[in-house]
């Protein structure tokens, strides 16, 4: 949707035509829903939160000044609602990320293992489940970085705009969040291979 | 590798296409000699790649629900507690009853009234359904259909039992702002419709090929033939039924994707 079209629709809504809001909803609903889904971790909350975000956007549309894309403004609104939601929810449960219960300690996801690439369906769905669990185990601010970059596909500049921070801050927050996630997925928190067995595997032969 | 922490940010930037040519070269050269960073790069790539594939399409009801809510902001501000909502809805149901009555009394014979199978328009099935012991999902038909002018006492009793049954269902099926809203909207068409039937959960097979009439309050509204409704009722699909008119061919089925148990303040 072009900025012109956007502006046209917004003007129509403000002039009293609620139906003009619908194309704005359908345009952005996938992005907003997935933001909410990966932040809250469950579809019901994501559904409610997404609807609430759109409704709030509608109700405060007169405050939108058009100095950024509507989508960015909406995304920021929704993202803040997600953070608030998580703060209120308050619970941070520890989610088991590995199958170490069945004594398969070594067969943790081994993301760090150079041989790992999810080729089979089973590996892929294991990876997905682990990623979902990993996201939920992260604090909201870190989770938000992964979601904005890898789920919503926002550029560093867009993220900087939405969060109202410097580009450099975005870069460092993203890499820290990713490292955190990868460590969670590796299970043992010593990703950088101070674990001797991993170091040996990745050792001399690789260049 | 003491300075690998410095490379984390670079790895991220390169993966995200946010690094310069020069920066990419620096990283390439580093990774050629640092298996740990190379592994981190691959790990980031695997996770990022998977996250991109995890996109979910939101349900149709999301947009529909938003549009309904923004167009009906007045109606959604009902009373707060569940029982207050129930009472409000019961009042609406009574209101609907008295609205229907004049038309009903004028054109229907008492015989028809006493043959409850007519409500569903499908004989044997209807008999079975009507004779079954009241299952939680099927509250008794609206008392106003056992009509009025000569039995004034019946109505208030009936109303109490209706309210009572709705309240005893309590729990997830409490009639909330949404349901009452639909009944209100349906007032114009009571003469055309058999009743309003509420389904909570998945859209039933029988409705799969139908186009919803409208989306209201997060629910999809379908017009369905009496026989289709009877079949669905026999399967116990309805969490709630509000009968309006025993002689109509069609009814309105409203499907909510999830339970509406709370009224927004």
Short mmCIF file of N, CA and C in Angstrom, two decimals, chain B residues 44-198:
data_model
loop_
_atom_site.label_atom_id
_atom_site.label_comp_id
_atom_site.label_asym_id
_atom_site.label_seq_id
_atom_site.Cartn_x
_atom_site.Cartn_y
_atom_site.Cartn_z
N UNK B 44 23.25 -18.80 14.10
CA UNK B 44 22.36 -17.65 13.88
C UNK B 44 21.57 -17.86 12.59
N UNK B 45 22.27 -18.28 11.54
CA UNK B 45 21.61 -18.45 10.24
C UNK B 45 20.51 -19.50 10.32
N UNK B 46 20.77 -20.58 11.03
CA UNK B 46 19.77 -21.64 11.15
C UNK B 46 18.54 -21.13 11.90
N UNK B 47 18.76 -20.44 12.98
CA UNK B 47 17.65 -19.93 13.78
C UNK B 47 16.87 -18.86 13.02
N UNK B 48 17.59 -17.92 12.43
CA UNK B 48 16.92 -16.85 11.68
C UNK B 48 16.09 -17.43 10.55
N UNK B 49 16.71 -18.37 9.85
CA UNK B 49 16.02 -18.98 8.72
C UNK B 49 14.73 -19.64 9.14
N UNK B 50 14.79 -20.34 10.26
CA UNK B 50 13.59 -21.03 10.74
C UNK B 50 12.53 -20.05 11.19
N UNK B 51 12.95 -19.00 11.88
CA UNK B 51 11.99 -18.00 12.34
C UNK B 51 11.21 -17.39 11.18
N UNK B 52 11.90 -17.17 10.07
CA UNK B 52 11.21 -16.61 8.91
C UNK B 52 10.15 -17.56 8.38
N UNK B 53 10.39 -18.85 8.54
CA UNK B 53 9.43 -19.84 8.04
C UNK B 53 8.27 -20.09 8.99
N UNK B 54 8.33 -19.49 10.16
CA UNK B 54 7.33 -19.78 11.16
C UNK B 54 6.14 -18.82 11.11
N UNK B 55 6.06 -18.04 10.06
CA UNK B 55 4.96 -17.08 9.99
C UNK B 55 3.61 -17.77 9.93
N UNK B 56 2.66 -17.26 10.70
CA UNK B 56 1.32 -17.83 10.78
C UNK B 56 0.32 -16.85 10.18
N UNK B 57 -0.65 -17.39 9.45
CA UNK B 57 -1.72 -16.52 8.94
C UNK B 57 -2.77 -16.34 10.03
N UNK B 58 -3.13 -15.11 10.31
CA UNK B 58 -4.15 -14.94 11.36
C UNK B 58 -5.52 -15.41 10.88
N UNK B 59 -6.40 -15.84 11.80
CA UNK B 59 -7.73 -16.26 11.38
C UNK B 59 -8.54 -15.11 10.79
N UNK B 60 -9.50 -15.44 9.92
CA UNK B 60 -10.36 -14.43 9.28
C UNK B 60 -11.08 -13.57 10.31
N UNK B 61 -11.40 -14.22 11.42
CA UNK B 61 -12.19 -13.53 12.43
C UNK B 61 -11.45 -12.36 13.06
N UNK B 62 -10.14 -12.28 12.85
CA UNK B 62 -9.41 -11.18 13.47
C UNK B 62 -9.86 -9.85 12.88
N UNK B 63 -9.74 -9.74 11.57
CA UNK B 63 -10.14 -8.48 10.92
C UNK B 63 -11.63 -8.23 11.10
N UNK B 64 -12.40 -9.28 10.94
CA UNK B 64 -13.85 -9.15 11.05
C UNK B 64 -14.24 -8.65 12.43
N UNK B 65 -13.60 -9.24 13.42
CA UNK B 65 -13.88 -8.84 14.80
C UNK B 65 -13.51 -7.39 15.05
N UNK B 66 -12.39 -6.97 14.51
CA UNK B 66 -11.97 -5.58 14.68
C UNK B 66 -13.02 -4.65 14.08
N UNK B 67 -13.43 -4.96 12.85
CA UNK B 67 -14.40 -4.09 12.18
C UNK B 67 -15.72 -4.05 12.93
N UNK B 68 -16.13 -5.21 13.43
CA UNK B 68 -17.38 -5.21 14.20
C UNK B 68 -17.25 -4.33 15.43
N UNK B 69 -16.16 -4.53 16.15
CA UNK B 69 -16.00 -3.79 17.39
C UNK B 69 -15.92 -2.28 17.16
N UNK B 70 -15.23 -1.88 16.10
CA UNK B 70 -15.13 -0.42 15.95
C UNK B 70 -16.45 0.19 15.49
N UNK B 71 -17.28 -0.62 14.86
CA UNK B 71 -18.58 -0.08 14.43
C UNK B 71 -19.65 -0.20 15.49
N UNK B 72 -19.37 -0.98 16.52
CA UNK B 72 -20.38 -1.18 17.55
C UNK B 72 -19.85 -0.84 18.92
N UNK B 73 -19.12 0.23 19.03
CA UNK B 73 -18.51 0.54 20.32
C UNK B 73 -19.55 0.79 21.39
N UNK B 74 -20.71 1.27 21.01
CA UNK B 74 -21.75 1.51 22.00
C UNK B 74 -22.21 0.20 22.62
N UNK B 75 -22.50 -0.76 21.74
CA UNK B 75 -23.07 -2.00 22.24
C UNK B 75 -22.13 -2.80 23.13
N UNK B 76 -20.84 -2.67 22.89
CA UNK B 76 -19.98 -3.55 23.66
C UNK B 76 -19.81 -3.12 25.10
N UNK B 77 -20.22 -1.93 25.42
CA UNK B 77 -20.01 -1.47 26.80
C UNK B 77 -21.13 -1.91 27.72
N UNK B 78 -21.33 -3.19 27.80
CA UNK B 78 -22.34 -3.68 28.73
C UNK B 78 -21.80 -3.71 30.14
N UNK B 79 -22.67 -4.18 31.02
CA UNK B 79 -22.28 -4.24 32.43
C UNK B 79 -21.12 -5.19 32.65
N UNK B 80 -20.50 -5.05 33.77
CA UNK B 80 -19.23 -5.69 34.00
C UNK B 80 -19.29 -7.17 34.33
N UNK B 81 -20.11 -7.53 35.34
CA UNK B 81 -20.05 -8.90 35.80
C UNK B 81 -20.74 -9.87 34.85
N UNK B 82 -20.38 -11.09 34.92
CA UNK B 82 -20.98 -12.10 34.06
C UNK B 82 -22.48 -12.21 34.32
N UNK B 83 -22.88 -12.20 35.59
CA UNK B 83 -24.30 -12.36 35.88
C UNK B 83 -25.09 -11.13 35.47
N UNK B 84 -24.44 -9.99 35.56
CA UNK B 84 -25.14 -8.79 35.09
C UNK B 84 -25.37 -8.91 33.59
N UNK B 85 -24.35 -9.44 32.91
CA UNK B 85 -24.49 -9.63 31.47
C UNK B 85 -25.59 -10.62 31.17
N UNK B 86 -25.66 -11.67 31.97
CA UNK B 86 -26.70 -12.67 31.77
C UNK B 86 -28.07 -12.06 31.96
N UNK B 87 -28.18 -11.25 33.02
CA UNK B 87 -29.47 -10.62 33.30
C UNK B 87 -29.85 -9.68 32.17
N UNK B 88 -28.87 -8.98 31.68
CA UNK B 88 -29.13 -8.05 30.58
C UNK B 88 -29.60 -8.83 29.36
N UNK B 89 -28.94 -9.94 29.11
CA UNK B 89 -29.30 -10.75 27.95
C UNK B 89 -30.67 -11.37 28.14
N UNK B 90 -30.96 -11.78 29.38
CA UNK B 90 -32.27 -12.38 29.64
C UNK B 90 -33.35 -11.34 29.40
N UNK B 91 -33.04 -10.11 29.80
CA UNK B 91 -34.01 -9.04 29.59
C UNK B 91 -34.23 -8.85 28.09
N UNK B 92 -33.14 -8.97 27.34
CA UNK B 92 -33.26 -8.82 25.90
C UNK B 92 -34.12 -9.94 25.33
N UNK B 93 -33.90 -11.14 25.83
CA UNK B 93 -34.65 -12.29 25.34
C UNK B 93 -36.14 -12.10 25.61
N UNK B 94 -36.45 -11.60 26.80
CA UNK B 94 -37.86 -11.36 27.13
C UNK B 94 -38.41 -10.32 26.17
N UNK B 95 -37.59 -9.33 25.93
CA UNK B 95 -38.00 -8.25 25.04
C UNK B 95 -38.31 -8.80 23.65
N UNK B 96 -37.42 -9.69 23.20
CA UNK B 96 -37.62 -10.31 21.90
C UNK B 96 -38.94 -11.06 21.89
N UNK B 97 -39.18 -11.77 22.98
CA UNK B 97 -40.41 -12.55 23.10
C UNK B 97 -41.63 -11.68 22.92
N UNK B 98 -41.67 -10.58 23.65
CA UNK B 98 -42.87 -9.75 23.57
C UNK B 98 -42.97 -9.10 22.20
N UNK B 99 -41.83 -8.92 21.56
CA UNK B 99 -41.85 -8.36 20.22
C UNK B 99 -42.49 -9.34 19.25
N UNK B 100 -42.13 -10.59 19.41
CA UNK B 100 -42.61 -11.63 18.50
C UNK B 100 -44.08 -11.93 18.71
N UNK B 101 -44.52 -11.87 19.95
CA UNK B 101 -45.84 -12.34 20.32
C UNK B 101 -47.00 -11.92 19.45
N UNK B 102 -47.16 -10.63 19.21
CA UNK B 102 -48.35 -10.22 18.45
C UNK B 102 -48.42 -10.98 17.13
N UNK B 103 -47.36 -11.05 16.39
CA UNK B 103 -47.35 -11.75 15.11
C UNK B 103 -47.65 -13.21 15.30
N UNK B 104 -47.06 -13.74 16.31
CA UNK B 104 -47.20 -15.15 16.59
C UNK B 104 -48.64 -15.50 16.91
N UNK B 105 -49.17 -14.77 17.87
CA UNK B 105 -50.53 -15.07 18.33
C UNK B 105 -51.54 -14.96 17.20
N UNK B 106 -51.29 -14.01 16.32
CA UNK B 106 -52.25 -13.77 15.24
C UNK B 106 -52.31 -14.92 14.25
N UNK B 107 -51.18 -15.44 13.88
CA UNK B 107 -51.22 -16.37 12.75
C UNK B 107 -51.04 -17.84 13.10
N UNK B 108 -50.65 -18.14 14.32
CA UNK B 108 -50.37 -19.56 14.61
C UNK B 108 -51.47 -20.19 15.44
N UNK B 109 -51.74 -21.42 15.14
CA UNK B 109 -52.74 -22.12 15.94
C UNK B 109 -52.05 -22.74 17.15
N UNK B 110 -52.85 -23.06 18.15
CA UNK B 110 -52.26 -23.66 19.35
C UNK B 110 -51.74 -25.06 19.04
N UNK B 111 -52.34 -25.67 18.07
CA UNK B 111 -51.87 -27.02 17.72
C UNK B 111 -50.39 -26.98 17.37
N UNK B 112 -50.09 -26.07 16.56
CA UNK B 112 -48.70 -25.97 16.13
C UNK B 112 -47.78 -25.77 17.32
N UNK B 113 -48.23 -24.96 18.21
CA UNK B 113 -47.40 -24.68 19.37
C UNK B 113 -47.14 -25.94 20.16
N UNK B 114 -48.17 -26.75 20.30
CA UNK B 114 -48.01 -27.94 21.13
C UNK B 114 -47.25 -29.05 20.43
N UNK B 115 -46.90 -28.84 19.20
CA UNK B 115 -46.10 -29.85 18.51
C UNK B 115 -44.69 -29.31 18.37
N UNK B 116 -43.88 -29.48 19.37
CA UNK B 116 -42.58 -28.86 19.38
C UNK B 116 -41.70 -29.28 18.22
N UNK B 117 -41.95 -30.42 17.65
CA UNK B 117 -41.12 -30.83 16.52
C UNK B 117 -41.17 -29.82 15.39
N UNK B 118 -42.19 -29.02 15.34
CA UNK B 118 -42.28 -28.03 14.28
C UNK B 118 -41.16 -27.00 14.38
N UNK B 119 -40.66 -26.80 15.56
CA UNK B 119 -39.60 -25.81 15.73
C UNK B 119 -38.44 -26.08 14.80
N UNK B 120 -38.17 -27.39 14.66
CA UNK B 120 -36.98 -27.71 13.89
C UNK B 120 -37.28 -28.05 12.46
N UNK B 121 -38.56 -28.25 12.16
CA UNK B 121 -38.93 -28.49 10.78
C UNK B 121 -38.42 -29.80 10.24
N UNK B 122 -38.06 -30.71 11.09
CA UNK B 122 -37.62 -32.02 10.60
C UNK B 122 -38.04 -33.04 11.61
N UNK B 123 -39.03 -33.83 11.21
CA UNK B 123 -39.77 -34.68 12.15
C UNK B 123 -39.00 -35.53 13.11
N UNK B 124 -38.53 -36.65 12.63
CA UNK B 124 -37.97 -37.66 13.55
C UNK B 124 -36.80 -37.11 14.34
N UNK B 125 -35.96 -36.46 13.63
CA UNK B 125 -34.78 -35.88 14.26
C UNK B 125 -35.18 -34.94 15.36
N UNK B 126 -36.18 -34.12 15.04
CA UNK B 126 -36.63 -33.13 16.01
C UNK B 126 -37.21 -33.81 17.23
N UNK B 127 -37.98 -34.89 16.99
CA UNK B 127 -38.56 -35.62 18.11
C UNK B 127 -37.47 -36.07 19.05
N UNK B 128 -36.45 -36.66 18.44
CA UNK B 128 -35.37 -37.21 19.25
C UNK B 128 -34.72 -36.11 20.06
N UNK B 129 -34.46 -35.03 19.38
CA UNK B 129 -33.78 -33.93 20.06
C UNK B 129 -34.65 -33.38 21.16
N UNK B 130 -35.91 -33.17 20.86
CA UNK B 130 -36.78 -32.57 21.85
C UNK B 130 -37.02 -33.49 23.02
N UNK B 131 -36.99 -34.81 22.77
CA UNK B 131 -37.30 -35.72 23.87
C UNK B 131 -36.09 -36.09 24.70
N UNK B 132 -34.93 -35.73 24.22
CA UNK B 132 -33.73 -36.04 25.00
C UNK B 132 -33.76 -35.26 26.30
N UNK B 133 -33.17 -35.87 27.32
CA UNK B 133 -33.08 -35.10 28.58
C UNK B 133 -32.22 -33.86 28.31
N UNK B 134 -32.57 -32.81 28.96
CA UNK B 134 -31.88 -31.53 28.67
C UNK B 134 -30.39 -31.67 28.86
N UNK B 135 -29.66 -31.68 27.74
CA UNK B 135 -28.20 -31.72 27.81
C UNK B 135 -27.71 -30.31 28.07
N UNK B 136 -26.59 -30.19 28.68
CA UNK B 136 -26.09 -28.85 29.04
C UNK B 136 -26.03 -27.92 27.83
N UNK B 137 -25.75 -28.47 26.66
CA UNK B 137 -25.58 -27.58 25.50
C UNK B 137 -26.90 -27.12 24.91
N UNK B 138 -28.00 -27.70 25.38
CA UNK B 138 -29.27 -27.34 24.74
C UNK B 138 -30.30 -26.84 25.73
N UNK B 139 -30.31 -25.59 25.97
CA UNK B 139 -31.31 -25.05 26.90
C UNK B 139 -32.71 -25.16 26.29
N UNK B 140 -33.75 -25.19 27.10
CA UNK B 140 -35.11 -25.35 26.58
C UNK B 140 -35.50 -24.17 25.70
N UNK B 141 -36.42 -24.38 24.82
CA UNK B 141 -36.82 -23.30 23.93
C UNK B 141 -37.44 -22.15 24.70
N UNK B 142 -37.42 -21.02 24.08
CA UNK B 142 -37.96 -19.83 24.71
C UNK B 142 -39.42 -20.01 25.05
N UNK B 143 -39.76 -19.70 26.25
CA UNK B 143 -41.14 -19.90 26.70
C UNK B 143 -42.14 -19.06 25.93
N UNK B 144 -41.71 -17.98 25.34
CA UNK B 144 -42.67 -17.13 24.64
C UNK B 144 -43.31 -17.84 23.47
N UNK B 145 -42.74 -18.91 23.02
CA UNK B 145 -43.34 -19.64 21.92
C UNK B 145 -44.52 -20.48 22.35
N UNK B 146 -44.68 -20.64 23.63
CA UNK B 146 -45.90 -21.25 24.15
C UNK B 146 -46.72 -20.07 24.59
N UNK B 147 -47.46 -19.54 23.73
CA UNK B 147 -47.77 -18.14 23.74
C UNK B 147 -48.76 -17.71 24.77
N UNK B 148 -49.07 -16.65 24.70
CA UNK B 148 -49.40 -15.70 25.72
C UNK B 148 -50.77 -15.30 26.06
N UNK B 149 -51.49 -14.78 25.12
CA UNK B 149 -52.60 -13.93 25.60
C UNK B 149 -53.45 -14.62 26.66
N UNK B 150 -53.70 -15.90 26.49
CA UNK B 150 -54.56 -16.52 27.49
C UNK B 150 -53.78 -17.19 28.63
N UNK B 151 -52.51 -17.11 28.55
CA UNK B 151 -51.73 -17.73 29.64
C UNK B 151 -50.70 -16.76 30.18
N UNK B 152 -51.12 -15.72 30.72
CA UNK B 152 -50.17 -14.70 31.19
C UNK B 152 -49.21 -15.24 32.24
N UNK B 153 -49.72 -16.17 33.04
CA UNK B 153 -48.85 -16.70 34.11
C UNK B 153 -47.65 -17.46 33.55
N UNK B 154 -47.88 -18.15 32.45
CA UNK B 154 -46.80 -18.99 31.89
C UNK B 154 -45.56 -18.17 31.55
N UNK B 155 -45.80 -17.01 31.03
CA UNK B 155 -44.64 -16.24 30.57
C UNK B 155 -43.62 -15.93 31.66
N UNK B 156 -44.03 -15.36 32.74
CA UNK B 156 -43.02 -15.05 33.76
C UNK B 156 -42.31 -16.30 34.26
N UNK B 157 -43.07 -17.37 34.43
CA UNK B 157 -42.42 -18.61 34.88
C UNK B 157 -41.38 -19.02 33.86
N UNK B 158 -41.87 -19.07 32.63
CA UNK B 158 -40.97 -19.47 31.54
C UNK B 158 -39.73 -18.62 31.55
N UNK B 159 -39.94 -17.35 31.71
CA UNK B 159 -38.78 -16.46 31.70
C UNK B 159 -37.82 -16.82 32.80
N UNK B 160 -38.36 -17.11 33.96
CA UNK B 160 -37.47 -17.48 35.06
C UNK B 160 -36.69 -18.73 34.73
N UNK B 161 -37.38 -19.68 34.12
CA UNK B 161 -36.67 -20.93 33.84
C UNK B 161 -35.61 -20.69 32.78
N UNK B 162 -35.93 -19.81 31.85
CA UNK B 162 -34.94 -19.50 30.81
C UNK B 162 -33.71 -18.86 31.44
N UNK B 163 -33.98 -17.87 32.25
CA UNK B 163 -32.86 -17.21 32.91
C UNK B 163 -32.10 -18.21 33.77
N UNK B 164 -32.89 -19.03 34.48
CA UNK B 164 -32.24 -20.00 35.37
C UNK B 164 -31.37 -20.95 34.56
N UNK B 165 -31.91 -21.41 33.45
CA UNK B 165 -31.12 -22.38 32.69
C UNK B 165 -29.90 -21.70 32.10
N UNK B 166 -30.05 -20.46 31.67
CA UNK B 166 -28.88 -19.78 31.15
C UNK B 166 -27.86 -19.57 32.25
N UNK B 167 -28.36 -19.27 33.45
CA UNK B 167 -27.42 -19.04 34.53
C UNK B 167 -26.80 -20.33 34.99
N UNK B 168 -27.57 -21.39 34.95
CA UNK B 168 -26.97 -22.62 35.44
C UNK B 168 -25.93 -23.15 34.46
N UNK B 169 -26.14 -22.84 33.19
CA UNK B 169 -25.05 -23.23 32.27
C UNK B 169 -23.82 -22.50 32.70
N UNK B 170 -24.04 -21.28 33.11
CA UNK B 170 -22.97 -20.43 33.61
C UNK B 170 -21.72 -20.61 32.80
N UNK B 171 -20.66 -20.80 33.46
CA UNK B 171 -19.38 -21.14 32.86
C UNK B 171 -19.12 -20.50 31.53
N UNK B 172 -18.62 -21.29 30.66
CA UNK B 172 -18.14 -20.73 29.40
C UNK B 172 -19.25 -20.27 28.50
N UNK B 173 -20.44 -20.74 28.72
CA UNK B 173 -21.49 -20.44 27.75
C UNK B 173 -22.38 -19.31 28.19
N UNK B 174 -21.97 -18.57 29.15
CA UNK B 174 -22.82 -17.47 29.59
C UNK B 174 -23.14 -16.55 28.43
N UNK B 175 -24.33 -16.12 28.30
CA UNK B 175 -24.68 -15.19 27.23
C UNK B 175 -24.04 -13.86 27.54
N UNK B 176 -23.23 -13.41 26.66
CA UNK B 176 -22.46 -12.21 26.95
C UNK B 176 -22.93 -11.09 26.05
N UNK B 177 -22.24 -10.02 26.13
CA UNK B 177 -22.57 -8.86 25.30
C UNK B 177 -22.73 -9.23 23.84
N UNK B 178 -21.89 -10.14 23.36
CA UNK B 178 -21.90 -10.46 21.93
C UNK B 178 -23.20 -11.11 21.53
N UNK B 179 -23.62 -12.07 22.31
CA UNK B 179 -24.82 -12.82 21.97
C UNK B 179 -26.04 -11.92 22.04
N UNK B 180 -26.09 -11.13 23.09
CA UNK B 180 -27.24 -10.23 23.23
C UNK B 180 -27.26 -9.25 22.07
N UNK B 181 -26.04 -8.83 21.67
CA UNK B 181 -25.96 -7.91 20.55
C UNK B 181 -26.54 -8.50 19.29
N UNK B 182 -26.26 -9.78 19.11
CA UNK B 182 -26.79 -10.43 17.91
C UNK B 182 -28.29 -10.55 17.96
N UNK B 183 -28.80 -10.87 19.11
CA UNK B 183 -30.25 -10.96 19.22
C UNK B 183 -30.85 -9.59 18.93
N UNK B 184 -30.23 -8.56 19.45
CA UNK B 184 -30.72 -7.21 19.19
C UNK B 184 -30.73 -6.94 17.69
N UNK B 185 -29.62 -7.31 17.04
CA UNK B 185 -29.56 -7.07 15.60
C UNK B 185 -30.59 -7.88 14.86
N UNK B 186 -30.93 -9.03 15.43
CA UNK B 186 -31.83 -9.93 14.74
C UNK B 186 -33.29 -9.53 14.85
N UNK B 187 -33.56 -8.57 15.69
CA UNK B 187 -34.95 -8.19 15.92
C UNK B 187 -35.71 -7.86 14.64
N UNK B 188 -35.02 -7.21 13.73
CA UNK B 188 -35.71 -6.84 12.49
C UNK B 188 -36.18 -8.04 11.72
N UNK B 189 -35.49 -9.15 11.91
CA UNK B 189 -35.79 -10.29 11.04
C UNK B 189 -36.43 -11.45 11.78
N UNK B 190 -36.99 -11.21 12.96
CA UNK B 190 -37.53 -12.34 13.71
C UNK B 190 -38.56 -13.13 12.93
N UNK B 191 -39.32 -12.47 12.09
CA UNK B 191 -40.35 -13.21 11.38
C UNK B 191 -39.76 -14.15 10.35
N UNK B 192 -38.57 -13.87 9.90
CA UNK B 192 -37.96 -14.72 8.89
C UNK B 192 -37.16 -15.86 9.48
N UNK B 193 -36.75 -15.74 10.71
CA UNK B 193 -35.79 -16.71 11.25
C UNK B 193 -36.39 -17.60 12.32
N UNK B 194 -35.98 -18.84 12.23
CA UNK B 194 -36.37 -19.82 13.22
C UNK B 194 -35.77 -19.45 14.58
N UNK B 195 -34.51 -19.15 14.56
CA UNK B 195 -33.88 -18.84 15.83
C UNK B 195 -32.43 -18.45 15.61
N UNK B 196 -31.78 -18.16 16.72
CA UNK B 196 -30.36 -17.83 16.70
C UNK B 196 -29.65 -18.93 17.47
N UNK B 197 -28.66 -19.51 16.82
CA UNK B 197 -27.97 -20.68 17.40
C UNK B 197 -26.49 -20.35 17.54
N UNK B 198 -25.99 -20.56 18.71
CA UNK B 198 -24.61 -20.18 18.98
C UNK B 198 -23.70 -21.41 19.02
#
